[in-house]
């Protein structure tokens, strides 16, 4: 089938209900595709396939494969510009977060995010704090960073299932 | 009381009821209830054969009370009352058991429970029906005058129909001239009639009609009474001009030194502090705006008085005072129209910041042959002819953002297409582009009109505009996504027209409070039923038409105005009004005249009066709404609402909970 034709066999009409059940994404189905979300989107200006409107449409139809490919969902900067413009109260920013959650549950995570999660699991931070960064803090008169309390964090990791997300379904 | 014989008639309503409720099971159950002598079911109780079923049983003398278990009494109670009357039974010996809206429709997934609930509902209704008494409807004389509030096309149309039918009409308009928004329009879709050409003759007709009295520059400030007998207070604001003397020559206007933005031209032109609202204004007289007139602000100038005295009619009168007039009317028609949404709050469109961003009503004034530019389209910023014009649809409408309206304003698609066509006709080289979300061209001849615009080369871009800004060369840049190609576009235009939506007119809430009629969640007046009673309100004798009940075009507005006029005629033409007898009644032997009923009555319907040397409560049946507050308050049980007596309510309660 030509790529110009939507293959509806790929669409999961029940997917939208799964998305709507996540707080923040409840208004998915009222989108009327006006496109107010797109013109001021800083990502849409640079990335051809990224349109908040298109993401809402794909989610509505349940084109999971397209949604979860090309790291599409992870390009959003979270500026909330689309959410502010949306006349229907769809909140695309929060919707995209909900879709990321679903992606993560299914083990679909871009390598960069996985790296961050791994770093968090082992060091308690998503970025490594370099000596240079510490010196800058001292120069600016900021207090030294406290070491992460791994004991407390382990509890958070365990209850949020972070470890399984990174390791368990890694090769799905 | 002798033994009552109740007949229960259970309606299938096709599958509406029978698809959920087991009507046969209900019928068998009902048959055994005390007082019930027969119970029948029928697919459509409201159909002719269904009605005959009841009629025959009454005529055979089998039953003397009727319970119809079907839909809401709001729908068919009048139908079945008529059946009783035709069969020779007092029509108030009927009770409706609502097993559709309050049962089968809301419990469609639980047929077993719904069947049980239907039994409960009917059992309660039967318990009440056993205690029904025959009643006579109350008749009150109806005054033959009608008050029409609002002098736009809706009010003018309703007033003319009523006046032609022989009723006396008081037409009250807040502005100094009648005409309303339609007077501001250049042409009207889809016929391209000149708005003024079809409106002005109607304005003249209504003003000259012997049965019509105009109250311009006036507002309704008080309403009391009831259908057939309303007392209305109208406040006439001063013109500061003697209406009988002023000839409308306009000399005073020429000499007045003060200029302010014209309301009629929506700020596209100035007017003076003394002004004639527009060339076709009725009454065609000058009016002084005391908020800007130098005499009222600083006690000086008075040049208008001087020139009028010396060269014209001597009509200026600074000493005029507001005047209150009392009118007695039988019915009231509300035709207060709309206000245009003010898009200033939508920062992204720059209205109020960029001169060349205007509303469609302002464009209408530019297009108008009698407008400030004589129909020439010029950019406000430099008076140049625009080469490219953009329209932005759904401004302030179809949006849940704060300050916006969730509804569609219904007329903006068509007026934008109309203006685009007019621009193309005036200047064939002009480029007109309409940015829309959905185009709604639903009326007769409307889609064909849209077709015409497409043929003329008007561009339609499906995408909501996100931002407008001014580029260095002074032109306006519009940014939107063309959702049909998925591309973001930025395009320069000379002018941007905002298709602003319709809002309830200023003062709607206050008027609703005066008339005691409700508003919908959108802020417009609420009709009694959107389909079956579209121009009625919940208050008998008050009708509403045109954009006062929500956005609509001139076609629909005129249709509603004529409907409201004919409804008012239907109510008044018999000279008396029939009122439902479900009002409070006093047992004078029990009443001891304590006056507690009078204290709680919200409608001023109960008053304690002296009768044969002692105090007793008296009910004005025309004012009473049958709310029952007095009945609850009465310490002796002397005042009760007919057929809603405490013993009936108790019987209903104990039949389910006893």
mmCIF file of C-alpha atoms in Angstrom, chain B residues 127-385:
data_model
loop_
_atom_site.group_PDB
_atom_site.id
_atom_site.type_symbol
_atom_site.label_atom_id
_atom_site.label_comp_id
_atom_site.label_asym_id
_atom_site.label_seq_id
_atom_site.Cartn_x
_atom_site.Cartn_y
_atom_site.Cartn_z
ATOM 1 C CA UNK B 127 -51.800 7.286 44.851
ATOM 2 C CA UNK B 128 -51.934 10.960 43.896
ATOM 3 C CA UNK B 129 -54.611 10.450 41.254
ATOM 4 C CA UNK B 130 -56.966 8.904 43.810
ATOM 5 C CA UNK B 131 -57.093 12.288 45.531
ATOM 6 C CA UNK B 132 -57.515 14.484 42.454
ATOM 7 C CA UNK B 133 -60.423 16.902 42.382
ATOM 8 C CA UNK B 134 -62.036 18.460 39.326
ATOM 9 C CA UNK B 135 -60.825 21.996 38.681
ATOM 10 C CA UNK B 136 -61.881 24.876 36.502
ATOM 11 C CA UNK B 137 -59.282 26.910 34.602
ATOM 12 C CA UNK B 138 -58.952 30.521 35.746
ATOM 13 C CA UNK B 139 -59.766 33.207 33.216
ATOM 14 C CA UNK B 140 -58.472 36.782 33.415
ATOM 15 C CA UNK B 141 -59.079 39.626 30.990
ATOM 16 C CA UNK B 142 -56.158 40.416 28.691
ATOM 17 C CA UNK B 143 -55.099 43.914 27.696
ATOM 18 C CA UNK B 144 -54.777 44.438 23.974
ATOM 19 C CA UNK B 145 -51.476 46.368 24.045
ATOM 20 C CA UNK B 146 -48.067 44.825 23.427
ATOM 21 C CA UNK B 147 -44.657 45.995 24.553
ATOM 22 C CA UNK B 148 -41.796 45.262 22.157
ATOM 23 C CA UNK B 149 -38.347 45.732 23.677
ATOM 24 C CA UNK B 150 -35.703 46.433 21.048
ATOM 25 C CA UNK B 151 -36.056 48.361 17.793
ATOM 26 C CA UNK B 152 -33.858 46.300 15.479
ATOM 27 C CA UNK B 153 -35.164 44.234 12.600
ATOM 28 C CA UNK B 154 -36.693 41.700 15.027
ATOM 29 C CA UNK B 155 -38.570 44.287 17.092
ATOM 30 C CA UNK B 156 -39.665 46.275 14.032
ATOM 31 C CA UNK B 157 -41.006 43.149 12.317
ATOM 32 C CA UNK B 158 -42.893 41.931 15.394
ATOM 33 C CA UNK B 159 -44.306 45.427 16.031
ATOM 34 C CA UNK B 160 -45.543 45.780 12.448
ATOM 35 C CA UNK B 161 -47.260 42.388 12.393
ATOM 36 C CA UNK B 162 -49.020 43.136 15.671
ATOM 37 C CA UNK B 163 -49.971 46.672 14.674
ATOM 38 C CA UNK B 164 -51.371 45.434 11.370
ATOM 39 C CA UNK B 165 -53.472 42.909 13.286
ATOM 40 C CA UNK B 166 -55.003 45.757 15.261
ATOM 41 C CA UNK B 167 -53.056 45.597 18.485
ATOM 42 C CA UNK B 168 -51.546 48.729 19.999
ATOM 43 C CA UNK B 169 -47.754 48.425 20.180
ATOM 44 C CA UNK B 170 -45.210 50.274 22.314
ATOM 45 C CA UNK B 171 -41.780 49.881 20.718
ATOM 46 C CA UNK B 172 -38.967 50.683 23.140
ATOM 47 C CA UNK B 173 -35.441 51.254 21.804
ATOM 48 C CA UNK B 174 -32.408 52.099 23.916
ATOM 49 C CA UNK B 175 -30.546 53.981 21.156
ATOM 50 C CA UNK B 176 -31.697 57.386 19.854
ATOM 51 C CA UNK B 177 -32.876 55.748 16.607
ATOM 52 C CA UNK B 178 -34.532 52.467 15.712
ATOM 53 C CA UNK B 179 -32.809 50.250 13.139
ATOM 54 C CA UNK B 180 -30.389 48.189 15.200
ATOM 55 C CA UNK B 181 -27.389 46.426 13.712
ATOM 56 C CA UNK B 182 -29.078 45.857 10.373
ATOM 57 C CA UNK B 183 -28.938 49.610 9.702
ATOM 58 C CA UNK B 184 -25.135 49.391 9.898
ATOM 59 C CA UNK B 185 -24.845 46.661 7.267
ATOM 60 C CA UNK B 186 -24.163 47.376 3.617
ATOM 61 C CA UNK B 187 -25.489 44.287 1.867
ATOM 62 C CA UNK B 188 -27.053 41.098 3.173
ATOM 63 C CA UNK B 189 -26.271 37.514 2.243
ATOM 64 C CA UNK B 190 -27.083 35.487 0.204
ATOM 65 C CA UNK B 191 -29.241 37.736 -1.975
ATOM 66 C CA UNK B 192 -26.946 40.781 -1.762
ATOM 67 C CA UNK B 193 -29.941 42.993 -0.986
ATOM 68 C CA UNK B 194 -28.932 46.444 0.126
ATOM 69 C CA UNK B 195 -29.561 46.308 3.857
ATOM 70 C CA UNK B 196 -30.755 49.912 4.180
ATOM 71 C CA UNK B 197 -33.020 49.579 1.134
ATOM 72 C CA UNK B 198 -34.991 46.738 2.674
ATOM 73 C CA UNK B 199 -34.830 48.041 6.256
ATOM 74 C CA UNK B 200 -35.597 51.753 5.864
ATOM 75 C CA UNK B 201 -39.153 51.267 4.498
ATOM 76 C CA UNK B 202 -39.912 48.989 7.458
ATOM 77 C CA UNK B 203 -38.545 51.619 9.862
ATOM 78 C CA UNK B 204 -40.750 54.289 8.275
ATOM 79 C CA UNK B 205 -43.774 51.963 8.291
ATOM 80 C CA UNK B 206 -43.436 51.196 11.969
ATOM 81 C CA UNK B 207 -42.853 54.826 12.938
ATOM 82 C CA UNK B 208 -45.878 56.078 10.961
ATOM 83 C CA UNK B 209 -48.220 53.257 11.930
ATOM 84 C CA UNK B 210 -51.231 54.610 13.818
ATOM 85 C CA UNK B 211 -51.086 51.626 16.205
ATOM 86 C CA UNK B 212 -47.407 52.031 17.080
ATOM 87 C CA UNK B 213 -45.917 54.384 19.624
ATOM 88 C CA UNK B 214 -42.121 54.687 19.558
ATOM 89 C CA UNK B 215 -40.043 55.153 22.678
ATOM 90 C CA UNK B 216 -36.527 55.787 21.406
ATOM 91 C CA UNK B 217 -33.604 56.691 23.675
ATOM 92 C CA UNK B 218 -35.643 54.803 26.289
ATOM 93 C CA UNK B 219 -35.233 51.788 28.520
ATOM 94 C CA UNK B 220 -37.521 49.432 30.360
ATOM 95 C CA UNK B 221 -36.822 49.907 34.078
ATOM 96 C CA UNK B 222 -39.695 48.089 35.757
ATOM 97 C CA UNK B 223 -42.022 45.184 35.024
ATOM 98 C CA UNK B 224 -44.820 43.890 37.241
ATOM 99 C CA UNK B 225 -47.894 41.803 36.741
ATOM 100 C CA UNK B 226 -48.712 38.749 34.692
ATOM 101 C CA UNK B 227 -49.831 37.584 31.272
ATOM 102 C CA UNK B 228 -52.617 39.844 30.044
ATOM 103 C CA UNK B 229 -51.913 42.505 32.662
ATOM 104 C CA UNK B 230 -48.307 43.680 32.810
ATOM 105 C CA UNK B 231 -47.408 47.075 34.237
ATOM 106 C CA UNK B 232 -44.237 48.406 32.635
ATOM 107 C CA UNK B 233 -42.117 51.410 33.522
ATOM 108 C CA UNK B 234 -40.185 53.007 30.678
ATOM 109 C CA UNK B 235 -37.480 55.591 31.278
ATOM 110 C CA UNK B 236 -37.242 58.156 28.481
ATOM 111 C CA UNK B 237 -33.762 59.605 28.439
ATOM 112 C CA UNK B 238 -33.524 63.213 27.291
ATOM 113 C CA UNK B 239 -32.422 64.073 23.739
ATOM 114 C CA UNK B 240 -31.878 67.683 24.946
ATOM 115 C CA UNK B 241 -33.679 68.484 21.723
ATOM 116 C CA UNK B 242 -37.395 69.118 21.328
ATOM 117 C CA UNK B 243 -38.467 66.228 19.095
ATOM 118 C CA UNK B 244 -41.512 68.123 17.846
ATOM 119 C CA UNK B 245 -39.512 71.175 16.791
ATOM 120 C CA UNK B 246 -36.301 69.588 15.421
ATOM 121 C CA UNK B 247 -36.365 69.218 11.638
ATOM 122 C CA UNK B 248 -33.155 67.204 11.447
ATOM 123 C CA UNK B 249 -31.500 69.911 9.340
ATOM 124 C CA UNK B 250 -28.115 69.187 10.889
ATOM 125 C CA UNK B 251 -27.015 72.813 11.268
ATOM 126 C CA UNK B 252 -26.248 72.277 14.961
ATOM 127 C CA UNK B 253 -24.056 69.315 14.019
ATOM 128 C CA UNK B 254 -22.009 71.429 11.596
ATOM 129 C CA UNK B 255 -21.282 73.999 14.299
ATOM 130 C CA UNK B 256 -20.555 71.631 17.211
ATOM 131 C CA UNK B 257 -16.821 71.781 18.014
ATOM 132 C CA UNK B 258 -16.531 68.376 19.704
ATOM 133 C CA UNK B 259 -15.649 65.176 17.835
ATOM 134 C CA UNK B 260 -15.810 61.649 19.251
ATOM 135 C CA UNK B 261 -15.764 58.230 17.548
ATOM 136 C CA UNK B 262 -19.123 57.384 15.995
ATOM 137 C CA UNK B 263 -20.955 54.390 17.469
ATOM 138 C CA UNK B 264 -22.824 53.859 14.215
ATOM 139 C CA UNK B 265 -19.606 53.822 12.164
ATOM 140 C CA UNK B 266 -17.907 51.691 14.853
ATOM 141 C CA UNK B 267 -15.125 54.239 15.203
ATOM 142 C CA UNK B 268 -14.337 54.364 11.465
ATOM 143 C CA UNK B 269 -15.480 58.004 11.460
ATOM 144 C CA UNK B 270 -16.048 60.708 14.053
ATOM 145 C CA UNK B 271 -19.346 62.173 15.115
ATOM 146 C CA UNK B 272 -20.103 65.393 16.979
ATOM 147 C CA UNK B 273 -21.318 65.776 20.572
ATOM 148 C CA UNK B 274 -24.673 66.732 19.008
ATOM 149 C CA UNK B 275 -25.449 64.359 16.184
ATOM 150 C CA UNK B 276 -28.013 62.641 14.025
ATOM 151 C CA UNK B 277 -27.211 58.919 14.472
ATOM 152 C CA UNK B 278 -27.298 58.121 10.722
ATOM 153 C CA UNK B 279 -28.911 59.544 7.588
ATOM 154 C CA UNK B 280 -31.951 57.250 7.733
ATOM 155 C CA UNK B 281 -32.389 57.567 11.508
ATOM 156 C CA UNK B 282 -35.903 57.472 12.958
ATOM 157 C CA UNK B 283 -36.754 59.776 14.573
ATOM 158 C CA UNK B 284 -34.628 61.927 12.261
ATOM 159 C CA UNK B 285 -33.568 64.397 14.925
ATOM 160 C CA UNK B 286 -30.395 65.552 16.614
ATOM 161 C CA UNK B 287 -29.426 64.214 20.024
ATOM 162 C CA UNK B 288 -26.883 65.569 22.491
ATOM 163 C CA UNK B 289 -24.394 63.205 24.075
ATOM 164 C CA UNK B 290 -24.073 64.726 27.567
ATOM 165 C CA UNK B 291 -20.871 62.801 28.267
ATOM 166 C CA UNK B 292 -19.013 64.808 25.643
ATOM 167 C CA UNK B 293 -21.026 68.025 25.229
ATOM 168 C CA UNK B 294 -19.130 71.085 26.509
ATOM 169 C CA UNK B 295 -22.284 72.488 28.099
ATOM 170 C CA UNK B 296 -22.752 69.423 30.289
ATOM 171 C CA UNK B 297 -19.046 69.101 31.038
ATOM 172 C CA UNK B 298 -18.061 72.739 31.586
ATOM 173 C CA UNK B 299 -21.255 74.794 31.283
ATOM 174 C CA UNK B 300 -20.004 76.567 28.182
ATOM 175 C CA UNK B 301 -20.263 76.634 24.349
ATOM 176 C CA UNK B 302 -24.019 76.239 23.656
ATOM 177 C CA UNK B 303 -23.318 77.090 20.026
ATOM 178 C CA UNK B 304 -25.917 74.541 18.875
ATOM 179 C CA UNK B 305 -28.619 76.359 20.803
ATOM 180 C CA UNK B 306 -27.519 79.640 19.301
ATOM 181 C CA UNK B 307 -27.552 78.517 15.653
ATOM 182 C CA UNK B 308 -30.769 76.569 16.082
ATOM 183 C CA UNK B 309 -32.461 79.589 17.669
ATOM 184 C CA UNK B 310 -31.291 82.054 15.030
ATOM 185 C CA UNK B 311 -31.241 80.012 11.843
ATOM 186 C CA UNK B 312 -33.514 77.012 12.471
ATOM 187 C CA UNK B 313 -36.294 75.732 14.699
ATOM 188 C CA UNK B 314 -35.098 76.666 18.191
ATOM 189 C CA UNK B 315 -35.305 73.058 19.228
ATOM 190 C CA UNK B 316 -32.318 72.724 21.588
ATOM 191 C CA UNK B 317 -33.401 72.305 25.215
ATOM 192 C CA UNK B 318 -30.633 71.762 27.763
ATOM 193 C CA UNK B 319 -33.161 71.619 30.585
ATOM 194 C CA UNK B 320 -34.797 68.334 29.504
ATOM 195 C CA UNK B 321 -35.029 65.757 32.274
ATOM 196 C CA UNK B 322 -35.429 61.970 32.181
ATOM 197 C CA UNK B 323 -39.081 61.029 32.250
ATOM 198 C CA UNK B 324 -40.722 57.847 33.482
ATOM 199 C CA UNK B 325 -43.795 56.524 31.695
ATOM 200 C CA UNK B 326 -46.117 53.741 32.870
ATOM 201 C CA UNK B 327 -47.620 51.402 30.314
ATOM 202 C CA UNK B 328 -50.243 48.680 30.681
ATOM 203 C CA UNK B 329 -49.706 45.793 28.278
ATOM 204 C CA UNK B 330 -51.005 42.277 27.750
ATOM 205 C CA UNK B 331 -47.812 40.706 26.432
ATOM 206 C CA UNK B 332 -44.134 41.558 26.101
ATOM 207 C CA UNK B 333 -41.822 40.668 23.227
ATOM 208 C CA UNK B 334 -38.100 40.752 23.933
ATOM 209 C CA UNK B 335 -36.044 41.560 20.839
ATOM 210 C CA UNK B 336 -32.914 43.011 22.353
ATOM 211 C CA UNK B 337 -30.434 41.623 19.827
ATOM 212 C CA UNK B 338 -26.709 41.174 20.297
ATOM 213 C CA UNK B 339 -23.404 42.964 20.792
ATOM 214 C CA UNK B 340 -20.347 42.181 18.715
ATOM 215 C CA UNK B 341 -17.512 40.449 20.554
ATOM 216 C CA UNK B 342 -14.691 42.885 21.346
ATOM 217 C CA UNK B 343 -11.462 41.178 20.197
ATOM 218 C CA UNK B 344 -9.125 43.532 22.106
ATOM 219 C CA UNK B 345 -8.374 40.808 24.655
ATOM 220 C CA UNK B 346 -6.960 38.519 21.939
ATOM 221 C CA UNK B 347 -3.469 39.978 22.016
ATOM 222 C CA UNK B 348 -2.239 37.674 19.247
ATOM 223 C CA UNK B 349 -4.463 39.454 16.703
ATOM 224 C CA UNK B 350 -3.354 42.978 17.652
ATOM 225 C CA UNK B 351 -6.829 44.533 17.450
ATOM 226 C CA UNK B 352 -6.585 47.993 18.964
ATOM 227 C CA UNK B 353 -2.796 47.897 18.527
ATOM 228 C CA UNK B 354 -2.634 47.765 14.729
ATOM 229 C CA UNK B 355 -4.955 50.215 12.966
ATOM 230 C CA UNK B 356 -5.325 47.942 9.955
ATOM 231 C CA UNK B 357 -6.763 45.099 11.998
ATOM 232 C CA UNK B 358 -10.512 45.790 12.071
ATOM 233 C CA UNK B 359 -13.714 43.899 12.831
ATOM 234 C CA UNK B 360 -16.098 42.785 10.122
ATOM 235 C CA UNK B 361 -18.661 45.339 11.348
ATOM 236 C CA UNK B 362 -16.086 48.073 10.765
ATOM 237 C CA UNK B 363 -15.469 46.658 7.285
ATOM 238 C CA UNK B 364 -19.239 46.785 6.759
ATOM 239 C CA UNK B 365 -19.129 50.552 7.407
ATOM 240 C CA UNK B 366 -16.287 50.943 4.889
ATOM 241 C CA UNK B 367 -18.223 48.901 2.325
ATOM 242 C CA UNK B 368 -21.401 50.916 2.883
ATOM 243 C CA UNK B 369 -22.288 53.346 0.114
ATOM 244 C CA UNK B 370 -23.505 55.779 2.779
ATOM 245 C CA UNK B 371 -20.555 55.059 5.058
ATOM 246 C CA UNK B 372 -17.658 57.349 5.938
ATOM 247 C CA UNK B 373 -15.685 56.428 2.783
ATOM 248 C CA UNK B 374 -18.718 56.206 0.454
ATOM 249 C CA UNK B 375 -17.981 52.554 -0.104
ATOM 250 C CA UNK B 376 -14.291 52.952 -0.919
ATOM 251 C CA UNK B 377 -12.102 50.468 0.907
ATOM 252 C CA UNK B 378 -9.067 52.172 2.431
ATOM 253 C CA UNK B 379 -6.503 51.048 4.967
ATOM 254 C CA UNK B 380 -7.107 53.001 8.175
ATOM 255 C CA UNK B 381 -3.368 53.588 8.656
ATOM 256 C CA UNK B 382 -2.539 55.350 5.370
ATOM 257 C CA UNK B 383 -5.850 55.599 3.471
ATOM 258 C CA UNK B 384 -4.376 53.484 0.659
ATOM 259 C CA UNK B 385 -6.406 50.901 -1.215
#
